[in-house]
Every structure is written in structure tokens, then in C-alpha cells.
GROMACS .gro file of C-alpha atoms in nm:
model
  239
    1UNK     CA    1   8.766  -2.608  -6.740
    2UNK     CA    2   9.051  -2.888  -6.726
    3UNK     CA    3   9.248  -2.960  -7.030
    4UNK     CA    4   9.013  -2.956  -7.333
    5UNK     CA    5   9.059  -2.670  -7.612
    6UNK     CA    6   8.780  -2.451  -7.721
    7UNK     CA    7   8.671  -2.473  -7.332
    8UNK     CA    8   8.270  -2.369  -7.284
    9UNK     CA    9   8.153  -2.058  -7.076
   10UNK     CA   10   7.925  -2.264  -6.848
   11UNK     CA   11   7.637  -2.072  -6.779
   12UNK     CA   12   7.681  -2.160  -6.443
   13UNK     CA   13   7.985  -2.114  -6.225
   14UNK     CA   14   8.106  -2.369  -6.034
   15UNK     CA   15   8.087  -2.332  -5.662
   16UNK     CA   16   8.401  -2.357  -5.454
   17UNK     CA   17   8.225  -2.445  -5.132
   18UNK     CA   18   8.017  -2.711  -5.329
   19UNK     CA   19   8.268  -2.999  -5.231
   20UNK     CA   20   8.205  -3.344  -5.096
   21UNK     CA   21   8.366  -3.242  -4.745
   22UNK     CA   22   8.100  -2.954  -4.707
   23UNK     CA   23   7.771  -3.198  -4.836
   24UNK     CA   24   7.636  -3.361  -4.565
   25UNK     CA   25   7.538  -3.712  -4.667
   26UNK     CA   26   7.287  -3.806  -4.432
   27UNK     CA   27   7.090  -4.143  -4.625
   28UNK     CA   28   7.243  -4.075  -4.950
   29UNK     CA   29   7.620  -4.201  -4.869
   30UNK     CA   30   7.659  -4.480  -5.112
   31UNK     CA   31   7.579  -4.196  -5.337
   32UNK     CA   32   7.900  -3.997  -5.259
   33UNK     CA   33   8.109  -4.342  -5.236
   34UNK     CA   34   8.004  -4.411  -5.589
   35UNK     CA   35   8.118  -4.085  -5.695
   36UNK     CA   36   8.443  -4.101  -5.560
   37UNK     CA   37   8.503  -4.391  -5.659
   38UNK     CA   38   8.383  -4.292  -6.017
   39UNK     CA   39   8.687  -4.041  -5.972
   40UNK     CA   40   8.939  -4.285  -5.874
   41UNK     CA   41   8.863  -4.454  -6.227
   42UNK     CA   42   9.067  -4.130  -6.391
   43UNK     CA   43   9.384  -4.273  -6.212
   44UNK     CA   44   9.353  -4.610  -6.392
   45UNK     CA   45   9.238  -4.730  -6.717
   46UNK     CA   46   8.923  -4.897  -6.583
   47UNK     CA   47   8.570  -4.755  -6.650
   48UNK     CA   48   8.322  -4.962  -6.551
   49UNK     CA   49   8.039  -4.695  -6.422
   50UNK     CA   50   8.042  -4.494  -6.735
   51UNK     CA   51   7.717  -4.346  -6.685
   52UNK     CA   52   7.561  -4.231  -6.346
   53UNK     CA   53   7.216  -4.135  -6.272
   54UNK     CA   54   7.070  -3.956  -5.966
   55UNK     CA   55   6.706  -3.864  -5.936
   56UNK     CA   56   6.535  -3.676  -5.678
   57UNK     CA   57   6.315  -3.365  -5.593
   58UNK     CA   58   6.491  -3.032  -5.585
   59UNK     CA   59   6.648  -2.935  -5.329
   60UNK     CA   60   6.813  -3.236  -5.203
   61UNK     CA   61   7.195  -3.186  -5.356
   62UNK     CA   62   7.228  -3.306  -5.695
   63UNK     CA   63   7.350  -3.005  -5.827
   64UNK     CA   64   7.578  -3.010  -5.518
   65UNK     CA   65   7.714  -3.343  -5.592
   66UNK     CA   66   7.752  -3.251  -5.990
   67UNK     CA   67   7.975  -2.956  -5.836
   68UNK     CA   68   8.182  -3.178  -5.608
   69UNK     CA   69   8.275  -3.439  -5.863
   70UNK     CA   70   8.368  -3.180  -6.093
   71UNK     CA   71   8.588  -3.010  -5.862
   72UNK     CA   72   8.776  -3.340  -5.714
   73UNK     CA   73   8.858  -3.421  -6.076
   74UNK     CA   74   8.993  -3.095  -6.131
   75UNK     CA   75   9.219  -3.191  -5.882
   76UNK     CA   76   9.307  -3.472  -6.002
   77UNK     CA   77   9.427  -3.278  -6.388
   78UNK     CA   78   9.145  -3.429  -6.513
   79UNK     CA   79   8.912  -3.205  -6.750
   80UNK     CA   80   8.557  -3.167  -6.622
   81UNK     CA   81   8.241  -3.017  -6.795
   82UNK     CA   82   7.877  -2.915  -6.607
   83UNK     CA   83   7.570  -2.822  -6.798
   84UNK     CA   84   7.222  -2.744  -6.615
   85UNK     CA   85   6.929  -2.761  -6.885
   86UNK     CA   86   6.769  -2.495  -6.668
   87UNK     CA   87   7.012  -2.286  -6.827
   88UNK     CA   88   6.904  -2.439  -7.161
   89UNK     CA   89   6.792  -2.070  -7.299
   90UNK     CA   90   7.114  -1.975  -7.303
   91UNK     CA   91   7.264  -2.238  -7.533
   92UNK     CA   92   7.183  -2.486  -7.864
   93UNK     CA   93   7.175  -2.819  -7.838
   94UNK     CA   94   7.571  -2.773  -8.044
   95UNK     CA   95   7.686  -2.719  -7.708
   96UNK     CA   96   7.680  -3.069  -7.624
   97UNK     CA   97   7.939  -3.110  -7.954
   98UNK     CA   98   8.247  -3.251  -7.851
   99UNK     CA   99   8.222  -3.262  -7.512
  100UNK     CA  100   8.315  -3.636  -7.536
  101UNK     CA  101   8.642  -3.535  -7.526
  102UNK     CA  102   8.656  -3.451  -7.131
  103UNK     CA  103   8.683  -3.716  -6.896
  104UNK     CA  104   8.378  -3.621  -6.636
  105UNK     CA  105   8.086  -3.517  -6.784
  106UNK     CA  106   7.792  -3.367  -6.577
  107UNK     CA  107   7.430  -3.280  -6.713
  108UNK     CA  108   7.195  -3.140  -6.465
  109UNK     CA  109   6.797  -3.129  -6.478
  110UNK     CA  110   6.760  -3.360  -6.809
  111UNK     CA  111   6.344  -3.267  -6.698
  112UNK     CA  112   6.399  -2.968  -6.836
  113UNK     CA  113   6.418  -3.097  -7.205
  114UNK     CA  114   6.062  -3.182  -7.202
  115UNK     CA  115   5.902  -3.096  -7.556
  116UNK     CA  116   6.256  -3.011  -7.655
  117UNK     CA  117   6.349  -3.318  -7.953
  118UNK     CA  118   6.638  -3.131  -8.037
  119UNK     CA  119   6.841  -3.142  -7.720
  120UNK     CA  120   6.697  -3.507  -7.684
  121UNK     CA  121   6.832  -3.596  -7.970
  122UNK     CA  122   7.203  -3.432  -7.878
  123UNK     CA  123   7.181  -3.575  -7.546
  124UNK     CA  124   7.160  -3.921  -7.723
  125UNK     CA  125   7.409  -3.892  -7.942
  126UNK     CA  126   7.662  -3.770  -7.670
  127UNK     CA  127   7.585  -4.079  -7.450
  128UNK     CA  128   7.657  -4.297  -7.761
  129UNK     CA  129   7.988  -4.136  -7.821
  130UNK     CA  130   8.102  -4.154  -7.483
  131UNK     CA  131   7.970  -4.528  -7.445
  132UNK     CA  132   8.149  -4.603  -7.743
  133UNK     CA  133   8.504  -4.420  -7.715
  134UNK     CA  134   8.504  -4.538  -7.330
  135UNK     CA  135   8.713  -4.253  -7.208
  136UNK     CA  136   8.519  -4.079  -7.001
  137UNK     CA  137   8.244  -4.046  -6.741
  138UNK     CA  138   7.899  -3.961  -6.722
  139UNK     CA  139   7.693  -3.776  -6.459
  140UNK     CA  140   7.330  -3.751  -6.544
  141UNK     CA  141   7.043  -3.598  -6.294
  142UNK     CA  142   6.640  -3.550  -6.313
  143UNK     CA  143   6.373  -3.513  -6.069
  144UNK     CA  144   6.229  -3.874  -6.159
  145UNK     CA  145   6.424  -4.227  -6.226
  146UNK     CA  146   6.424  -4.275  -6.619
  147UNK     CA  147   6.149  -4.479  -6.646
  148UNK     CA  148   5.898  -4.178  -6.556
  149UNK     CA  149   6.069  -3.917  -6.725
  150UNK     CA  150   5.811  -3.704  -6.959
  151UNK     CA  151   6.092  -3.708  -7.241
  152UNK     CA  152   5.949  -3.773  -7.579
  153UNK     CA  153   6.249  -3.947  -7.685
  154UNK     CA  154   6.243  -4.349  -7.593
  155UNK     CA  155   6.580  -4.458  -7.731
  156UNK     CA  156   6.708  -4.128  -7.494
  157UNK     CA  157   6.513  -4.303  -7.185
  158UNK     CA  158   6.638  -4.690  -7.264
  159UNK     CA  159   6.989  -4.492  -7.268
  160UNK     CA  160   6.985  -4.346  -6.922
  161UNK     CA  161   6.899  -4.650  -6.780
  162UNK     CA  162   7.203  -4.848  -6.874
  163UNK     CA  163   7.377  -4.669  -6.605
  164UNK     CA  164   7.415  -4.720  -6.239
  165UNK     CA  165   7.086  -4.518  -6.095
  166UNK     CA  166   7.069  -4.383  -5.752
  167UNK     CA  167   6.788  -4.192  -5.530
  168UNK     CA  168   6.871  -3.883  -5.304
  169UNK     CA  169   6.695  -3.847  -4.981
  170UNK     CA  170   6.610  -3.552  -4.820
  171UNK     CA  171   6.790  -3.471  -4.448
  172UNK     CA  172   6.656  -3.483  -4.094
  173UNK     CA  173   6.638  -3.182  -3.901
  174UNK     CA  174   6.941  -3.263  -3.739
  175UNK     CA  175   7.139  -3.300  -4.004
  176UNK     CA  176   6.993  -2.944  -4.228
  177UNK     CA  177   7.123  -2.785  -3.869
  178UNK     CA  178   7.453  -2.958  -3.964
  179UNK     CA  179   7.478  -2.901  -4.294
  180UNK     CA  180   7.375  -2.500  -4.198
  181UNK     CA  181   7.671  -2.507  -3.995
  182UNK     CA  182   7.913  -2.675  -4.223
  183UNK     CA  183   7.819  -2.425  -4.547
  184UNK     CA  184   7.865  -2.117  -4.260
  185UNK     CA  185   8.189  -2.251  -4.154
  186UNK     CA  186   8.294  -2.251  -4.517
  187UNK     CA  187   8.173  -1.890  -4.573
  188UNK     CA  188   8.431  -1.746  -4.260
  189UNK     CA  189   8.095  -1.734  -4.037
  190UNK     CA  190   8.056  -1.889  -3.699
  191UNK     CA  191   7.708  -2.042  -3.631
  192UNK     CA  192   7.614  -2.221  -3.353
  193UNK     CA  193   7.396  -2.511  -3.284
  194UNK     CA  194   7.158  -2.325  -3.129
  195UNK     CA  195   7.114  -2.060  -3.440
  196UNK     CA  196   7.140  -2.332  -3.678
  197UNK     CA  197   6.817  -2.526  -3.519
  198UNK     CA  198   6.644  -2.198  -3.471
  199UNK     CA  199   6.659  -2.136  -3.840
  200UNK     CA  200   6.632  -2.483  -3.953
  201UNK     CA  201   6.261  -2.459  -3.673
  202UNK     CA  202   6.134  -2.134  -3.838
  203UNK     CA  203   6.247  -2.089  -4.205
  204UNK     CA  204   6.133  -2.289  -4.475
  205UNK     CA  205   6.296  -2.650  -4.394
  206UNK     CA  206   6.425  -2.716  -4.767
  207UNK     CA  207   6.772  -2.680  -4.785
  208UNK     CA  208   6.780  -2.419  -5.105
  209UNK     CA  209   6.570  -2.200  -4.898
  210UNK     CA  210   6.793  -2.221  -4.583
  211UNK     CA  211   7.127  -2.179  -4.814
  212UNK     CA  212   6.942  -1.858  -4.927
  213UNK     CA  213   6.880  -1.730  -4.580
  214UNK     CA  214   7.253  -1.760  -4.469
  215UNK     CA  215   7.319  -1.592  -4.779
  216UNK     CA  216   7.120  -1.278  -4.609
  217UNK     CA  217   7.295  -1.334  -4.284
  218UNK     CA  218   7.635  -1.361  -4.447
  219UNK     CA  219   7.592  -0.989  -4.597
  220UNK     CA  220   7.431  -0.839  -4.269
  221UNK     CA  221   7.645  -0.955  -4.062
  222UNK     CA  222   7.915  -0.781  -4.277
  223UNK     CA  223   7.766  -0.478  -4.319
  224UNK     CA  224   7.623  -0.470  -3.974
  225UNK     CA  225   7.930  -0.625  -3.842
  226UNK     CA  226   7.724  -0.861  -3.594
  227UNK     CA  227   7.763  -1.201  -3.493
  228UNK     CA  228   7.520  -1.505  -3.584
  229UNK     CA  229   7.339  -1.501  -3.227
  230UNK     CA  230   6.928  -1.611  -3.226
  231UNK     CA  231   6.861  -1.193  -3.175
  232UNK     CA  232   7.052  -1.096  -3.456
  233UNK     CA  233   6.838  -1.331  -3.667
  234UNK     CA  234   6.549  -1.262  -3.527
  235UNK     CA  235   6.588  -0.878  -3.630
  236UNK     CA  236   6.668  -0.954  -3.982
  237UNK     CA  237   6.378  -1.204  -4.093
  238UNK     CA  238   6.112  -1.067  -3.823
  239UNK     CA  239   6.062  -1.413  -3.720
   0.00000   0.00000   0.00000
């Protein structure tokens, strides 16, 4: 991605419809003012939030907000890298080599390197370089704040909490019915309010699960060629 030689093959693609205008903020948005404003850094030679933290359970956007910054500074020309260590199979800790040289930097699920020295240890050393050349930014997330993380590592730890650290929050009803709605929209599909709190009332309430059933709706009401109405649902998850 961007303008970086020798690009990676992320073992993830990024979404499209994982932008800031489709997440829906709900308590977490001085999280998503931070991060823009983190992008408006690229248009000036400032960098004073270098490193970025955001903890939370799963489920509650991170990866969604690693996918929106990386877009908006594709936008902007500027290069942009994402890694998820639940991918970490895939790849050696080289991977992280060089990457330095892009100007937004996001590492998802840093958890995930439990028991694993090596990528600790190359997760260290990129955070040094990038402190040290000053050129670009870093997005770091984990399912605890630093201080808690079971990493073996404690210079790695002391590290991620230089930067600025922020909580997510998980949604009201309300606003998983809006955010159901908003991801729809973006797929072509029309849901209504009604559909939206039906599904947010009887499938599981986290919003991976819920992303997963529109996913099922999406294709059936292709092949089936149906709308989103509360009987159409009904027939396909035999609620």
C-alpha cells in the first residue's frame, strides 16, 4: 500500500466500508478525533502523537478504526501499513523490517504475541526506530491497557505506554441498530429501523456477530432477491 517499495501482502485486506463515516462512535469519539487529527499531522511537519494505543475487548472496533486511519491516509498519498498478530502464523517477526519507512503504521492484537520473544523483541525495535527517525505514526491495539498485558517483554510494555492510550466502549442498543443500518447502507441494502432492532433484540448483541448476520442477509437477499423486512429474517435464522 501507499508509496513504499518492496510493499507487504497483508494477510489481511483492507476493508473499503471500514471508514470513519460508516463507524459509529457512540462513547468512544475522542477516539476518532485523535485519529484524525493524528492524520492531519501528514500535512505538516509536526508529530507530536507518535504512538497511539487503544485497548478494549473484541468486538468493539479497533480493527475498524486501524482500517479507517489507514484508508484516510491513503487519501491523503500517504503510505499506510496494517498488521494483525492474529495473522502472526502467516509471517516472521522480519516482517516488521523496514516498515519504519511508511508514515502510518498499524499493529493489531499485540495479545497475541504472548510467549512469542521473538516478535516482542521486533515489535521493540520498530517502536525505537520510528521514535527515533520521527517520521511517522504509530497505531498500536490489545485487549488490555499496557500495564496488564501478559507480554514477557518489560522494556516492550514501558514502550507502549509512552504513547497517548485510549479505551473503547462498547455501544447501546440504539446505536448497534444504527451502526446495522449504516454498514447495510454501505453494502447497497436497505434496512429499516424496525429490522435493525429486531436483529440487534434476537441475535447475539456483539457487533462481530451482528456484522456476520447481515453478511447472511446480504447473500439471501441476492440470491432470493427479497427485501430486508422482519419475515424475511425471520425465515432465514428461524428466530
Amino acid at each position: 500500500m501507499g508509496q513504499v517499495s518492496n510493499q507487504l501482502t497483508l494477510p489481511i485486506g483492507l476493508k473499503d466500508t471500514e471508514s470513519f463515516a460508516s463507524f459509529i462512535p457512540g462513547q468512544n469519539a475522542q477516539v476518532c478525533s485523535h485519529l484524525r487529527e493524528l492524520l492531519r499531522q501528514f500535512e505538516t511537519d509536526k508529530n507530536n502523537n507518535w504512538l497511539t494505543y487503544l485497548f478494549s475487548d473484541s468486538g468493539l472496533g479497533k480493527s475498524h478504526l486501524l482500517y479507517a486511519s489507514c484508508q484516510q491516509a491513503e487519501l491523503a498519498g500517504k503510505s499506510s501499513v496494517y498488521l494483525s498478530f492474529n495473522e502472526k502464523q502467516h509471517m516472521q517477526p522480519d516482517v516488521l523490517q523496514g516498515l519504519e519507512q511508511y508514515r502510518l503504521v498499524c499493529l493489531d492484537d499485540i495479545e497475541k504475541l504472548q510467549g512469542e520473544s521473538a516478535w516482542q523483541i521486533a515489535v521493540f525495535d520498530l517502536i525505537n526506530k520510528i521514535k527515533e527517525q520521527n517520521q511517522s505514526c504509530l497505531v498500536i491495539t490489545g485487549n488490555q491497557p499496557p500495564n496488564k498485558l501478559s507480554l514477557e517483554l518489560p522494556d516492550l510494555i514501558s514502550r507502549l505506554s509512552w504513547g497517548t492510550n485510549f479505551q473503547l466502549y462498547s455501544l447501546t442498543d440504539t446505536q448497534r441498530q444504527q451502526a446495522l443500518m449504516v454498514k447495510a447502507q454501505h453494502r447497497g441494502l436497505n434496512m429499516s429501523k424496525d429490522v435493525a432492532k429486531y436483529l440487534v433484540n434476537h441475535w447475539q448483541r456483539d457487533m462481530p456477530a451482528l456484522i456476520e448476520s447481515l453478511d447472511i442477509l446480504d447473500q439471501q437477499s441476492m440470491q432470493q432477491q427479497r427485501k430486508l423486512t422482519i419475515p424475511f429474517v425471520k425465515t432465514i435464522f428461524d428466530f
